[in-house]
Amino acid sequence: FILFNSGAYPTTKDKAAKNAAISGTNAIFAAIRSKDKAALKTAYDAYIASNDISSLPAVDADKGQGYSSD
């Protein structure tokens, strides 16, 4: 999370978004420390949504180069 925050928001114009991401990270770590699974799920889901993070698209070797294809 910390590496994502520093890499996704590197410029000063992204300061508000970076501060929001850091707050989200702090909420995740606070939930981990308190061992609250519900709070962790809520904080994680909020972090993913607010930082517009999505999973990687499926790779189809028949429609393009897949991983480790020459």
GROMACS .gro file of N, CA and C in nm:
model
  210
    1PHE      N    1   0.083  -0.119   0.000
    1PHE     CA    2   0.000   0.000   0.000
    1PHE      C    3   0.087   0.125   0.000
    2ILE      N    4   0.192   0.122   0.078
    2ILE     CA    5   0.278   0.239   0.089
    2ILE      C    6   0.349   0.265  -0.044
    3LEU      N    7   0.398   0.159  -0.109
    3LEU     CA    8   0.463   0.175  -0.239
    3LEU      C    9   0.364   0.222  -0.344
    4PHE      N   10   0.243   0.171  -0.341
    4PHE     CA   11   0.141   0.217  -0.435
    4PHE      C   12   0.114   0.365  -0.417
    5ASN      N   13   0.099   0.408  -0.292
    5ASN     CA   14   0.069   0.549  -0.265
    5ASN      C   15   0.178   0.640  -0.318
    6SER      N   16   0.303   0.601  -0.301
    6SER     CA   17   0.412   0.688  -0.345
    6SER      C   18   0.428   0.686  -0.497
    7GLY      N   19   0.399   0.573  -0.561
    7GLY     CA   20   0.415   0.563  -0.705
    7GLY      C   21   0.296   0.615  -0.784
    8ALA      N   22   0.177   0.598  -0.730
    8ALA     CA   23   0.056   0.639  -0.803
    8ALA      C   24   0.034   0.790  -0.797
    9TYR      N   25   0.085   0.855  -0.695
    9TYR     CA   26   0.065   0.999  -0.677
    9TYR      C   27   0.199   1.069  -0.654
   10PRO      N   28   0.286   1.073  -0.758
   10PRO     CA   29   0.421   1.125  -0.738
   10PRO      C   30   0.436   1.277  -0.739
   11THR      N   31   0.339   1.348  -0.797
   11THR     CA   32   0.357   1.493  -0.811
   11THR      C   33   0.282   1.569  -0.702
   12THR      N   34   0.317   1.695  -0.688
   12THR     CA   35   0.254   1.778  -0.585
   12THR      C   36   0.108   1.808  -0.618
   13LYS      N   37   0.071   1.806  -0.746
   13LYS     CA   38  -0.069   1.832  -0.781
   13LYS      C   39  -0.160   1.718  -0.736
   14ASP      N   40  -0.103   1.601  -0.707
   14ASP     CA   41  -0.179   1.485  -0.659
   14ASP      C   42  -0.180   1.475  -0.507
   15LYS      N   43  -0.143   1.583  -0.439
   15LYS     CA   44  -0.127   1.578  -0.294
   15LYS      C   45  -0.257   1.540  -0.221
   16ALA      N   46  -0.370   1.593  -0.263
   16ALA     CA   47  -0.497   1.560  -0.197
   16ALA      C   48  -0.531   1.412  -0.215
   17ALA      N   49  -0.511   1.361  -0.336
   17ALA     CA   50  -0.539   1.219  -0.361
   17ALA      C   51  -0.443   1.131  -0.284
   18LYS      N   52  -0.317   1.172  -0.276
   18LYS     CA   53  -0.218   1.094  -0.201
   18LYS      C   54  -0.252   1.093  -0.053
   19ASN      N   55  -0.294   1.208   0.001
   19ASN     CA   56  -0.332   1.213   0.143
   19ASN      C   57  -0.453   1.125   0.171
   20ALA      N   58  -0.548   1.120   0.076
   20ALA     CA   59  -0.664   1.033   0.092
   20ALA      C   60  -0.622   0.886   0.089
   21ALA      N   61  -0.528   0.853   0.000
   21ALA     CA   62  -0.479   0.715  -0.008
   21ALA      C   63  -0.404   0.677   0.119
   22ILE      N   64  -0.328   0.769   0.174
   22ILE     CA   65  -0.256   0.743   0.299
   22ILE      C   66  -0.355   0.722   0.413
   23SER      N   67  -0.461   0.800   0.416
   23SER     CA   68  -0.564   0.782   0.518
   23SER      C   69  -0.628   0.644   0.505
   24GLY      N   70  -0.651   0.601   0.382
   24GLY     CA   71  -0.705   0.467   0.359
   24GLY      C   72  -0.610   0.359   0.405
   25THR      N   73  -0.482   0.379   0.379
   25THR     CA   74  -0.380   0.283   0.424
   25THR      C   75  -0.377   0.278   0.576
   26ASN      N   76  -0.384   0.393   0.639
   26ASN     CA   77  -0.385   0.396   0.786
   26ASN      C   78  -0.507   0.323   0.842
   27ALA      N   79  -0.621   0.336   0.775
   27ALA     CA   80  -0.742   0.265   0.820
   27ALA      C   81  -0.724   0.114   0.807
   28ILE      N   82  -0.659   0.071   0.700
   28ILE     CA   83  -0.633  -0.072   0.681
   28ILE      C   84  -0.542  -0.124   0.791
   29PHE      N   85  -0.433  -0.054   0.816
   29PHE     CA   86  -0.338  -0.099   0.920
   29PHE      C   87  -0.400  -0.093   1.060
   30ALA      N   88  -0.487   0.005   1.085
   30ALA     CA   89  -0.554   0.012   1.215
   30ALA      C   90  -0.646  -0.108   1.234
   31ALA      N   91  -0.715  -0.147   1.127
   31ALA     CA   92  -0.803  -0.264   1.136
   31ALA      C   93  -0.723  -0.391   1.157
   32ILE      N   94  -0.606  -0.399   1.096
   32ILE     CA   95  -0.519  -0.516   1.115
   32ILE      C   96  -0.472  -0.523   1.259
   33ARG      N   97  -0.428  -0.409   1.312
   33ARG     CA   98  -0.378  -0.407   1.450
   33ARG      C   99  -0.488  -0.443   1.551
   34SER      N  100  -0.610  -0.401   1.522
   34SER     CA  101  -0.720  -0.430   1.615
   34SER      C  102  -0.783  -0.567   1.589
   35LYS      N  103  -0.737  -0.635   1.483
   35LYS     CA  104  -0.786  -0.769   1.447
   35LYS      C  105  -0.937  -0.769   1.420
   36ASP      N  106  -0.984  -0.661   1.359
   36ASP     CA  107  -1.126  -0.646   1.325
   36ASP      C  108  -1.145  -0.678   1.177
   37LYS      N  109  -1.194  -0.799   1.148
   37LYS     CA  110  -1.207  -0.844   1.010
   37LYS      C  111  -1.307  -0.760   0.931
   38ALA      N  112  -1.417  -0.722   0.995
   38ALA     CA  113  -1.517  -0.641   0.925
   38ALA      C  114  -1.462  -0.503   0.890
   39ALA      N  115  -1.390  -0.442   0.982
   39ALA     CA  116  -1.331  -0.311   0.955
   39ALA      C  117  -1.224  -0.321   0.848
   40LEU      N  118  -1.149  -0.430   0.848
   40LEU     CA  119  -1.045  -0.451   0.746
   40LEU      C  120  -1.109  -0.463   0.608
   41LYS      N  121  -1.215  -0.541   0.597
   41LYS     CA  122  -1.282  -0.557   0.468
   41LYS      C  123  -1.339  -0.424   0.421
   42THR      N  124  -1.399  -0.349   0.511
   42THR     CA  125  -1.456  -0.219   0.475
   42THR      C  126  -1.346  -0.122   0.431
   43ALA      N  127  -1.237  -0.116   0.506
   43ALA     CA  128  -1.127  -0.025   0.473
   43ALA      C  129  -1.060  -0.064   0.342
   44TYR      N  130  -1.041  -0.194   0.320
   44TYR     CA  131  -0.978  -0.242   0.197
   44TYR      C  132  -1.067  -0.211   0.076
   45ASP      N  133  -1.196  -0.241   0.087
   45ASP     CA  134  -1.288  -0.213  -0.023
   45ASP      C  135  -1.294  -0.064  -0.055
   46ALA      N  136  -1.292   0.019   0.048
   46ALA     CA  137  -1.292   0.164   0.027
   46ALA      C  138  -1.163   0.210  -0.040
   47TYR      N  139  -1.051   0.152   0.000
   47TYR     CA  140  -0.921   0.188  -0.059
   47TYR      C  141  -0.918   0.152  -0.208
   48ILE      N  142  -0.963   0.032  -0.240
   48ILE     CA  143  -0.965  -0.014  -0.379
   48ILE      C  144  -1.056   0.076  -0.464
   49ALA      N  145  -1.173   0.108  -0.412
   49ALA     CA  146  -1.268   0.191  -0.486
   49ALA      C  147  -1.218   0.334  -0.503
   50SER      N  148  -1.164   0.393  -0.397
   50SER     CA  149  -1.124   0.533  -0.405
   50SER      C  150  -0.997   0.554  -0.488
   51ASN      N  151  -0.916   0.450  -0.503
   51ASN     CA  152  -0.794   0.463  -0.582
   51ASN      C  153  -0.808   0.403  -0.722
   52ASP      N  154  -0.931   0.365  -0.757
   52ASP     CA  155  -0.963   0.313  -0.890
   52ASP      C  156  -0.871   0.197  -0.929
   53ILE      N  157  -0.858   0.101  -0.839
   53ILE     CA  158  -0.775  -0.017  -0.863
   53ILE      C  159  -0.864  -0.129  -0.912
   54SER      N  160  -0.823  -0.194  -1.021
   54SER     CA  161  -0.899  -0.307  -1.074
   54SER      C  162  -0.803  -0.421  -1.103
   55SER      N  163  -0.860  -0.539  -1.120
   55SER     CA  164  -0.776  -0.655  -1.149
   55SER      C  165  -0.725  -0.648  -1.292
   56LEU      N  166  -0.623  -0.726  -1.320
   56LEU     CA  167  -0.568  -0.729  -1.455
   56LEU      C  168  -0.667  -0.797  -1.549
   57PRO      N  169  -0.669  -0.756  -1.675
   57PRO     CA  170  -0.759  -0.822  -1.769
   57PRO      C  171  -0.711  -0.964  -1.798
   58ALA      N  172  -0.803  -1.048  -1.838
   58ALA     CA  173  -0.767  -1.186  -1.873
   58ALA      C  174  -0.681  -1.185  -1.999
   59VAL      N  175  -0.581  -1.269  -2.002
   59VAL     CA  176  -0.491  -1.279  -2.117
   59VAL      C  177  -0.530  -1.404  -2.195
   60ASP      N  178  -0.558  -1.384  -2.322
   60ASP     CA  179  -0.595  -1.495  -2.410
   60ASP      C  180  -0.483  -1.511  -2.512
   61ALA      N  181  -0.413  -1.624  -2.508
   61ALA     CA  182  -0.299  -1.647  -2.598
   61ALA      C  183  -0.344  -1.656  -2.743
   62ASP      N  184  -0.470  -1.687  -2.769
   62ASP     CA  185  -0.519  -1.696  -2.907
   62ASP      C  186  -0.544  -1.560  -2.968
   63LYS      N  187  -0.559  -1.458  -2.886
   63LYS     CA  188  -0.590  -1.324  -2.939
   63LYS      C  189  -0.475  -1.225  -2.919
   64GLY      N  190  -0.360  -1.274  -2.883
   64GLY     CA  191  -0.245  -1.187  -2.862
   64GLY      C  192  -0.138  -1.262  -2.788
   65GLN      N  193  -0.032  -1.195  -2.760
   65GLN     CA  194   0.078  -1.260  -2.691
   65GLN      C  195   0.045  -1.272  -2.543
   66GLY      N  196   0.053  -1.392  -2.493
   66GLY     CA  197   0.030  -1.417  -2.351
   66GLY      C  198   0.160  -1.407  -2.275
   67TYR      N  199   0.155  -1.440  -2.150
   67TYR     CA  200   0.275  -1.440  -2.068
   67TYR      C  201   0.372  -1.546  -2.118
   68SER      N  202   0.496  -1.511  -2.132
   68SER     CA  203   0.604  -1.603  -2.171
   68SER      C  204   0.584  -1.665  -2.308
   69SER      N  205   0.515  -1.600  -2.397
   69SER     CA  206   0.499  -1.650  -2.533
   69SER      C  207   0.597  -1.578  -2.623
   70ASP      N  208   0.658  -1.652  -2.711
   70ASP     CA  209   0.751  -1.591  -2.808
   70ASP      C  210   0.689  -1.581  -2.943
   0.00000   0.00000   0.00000
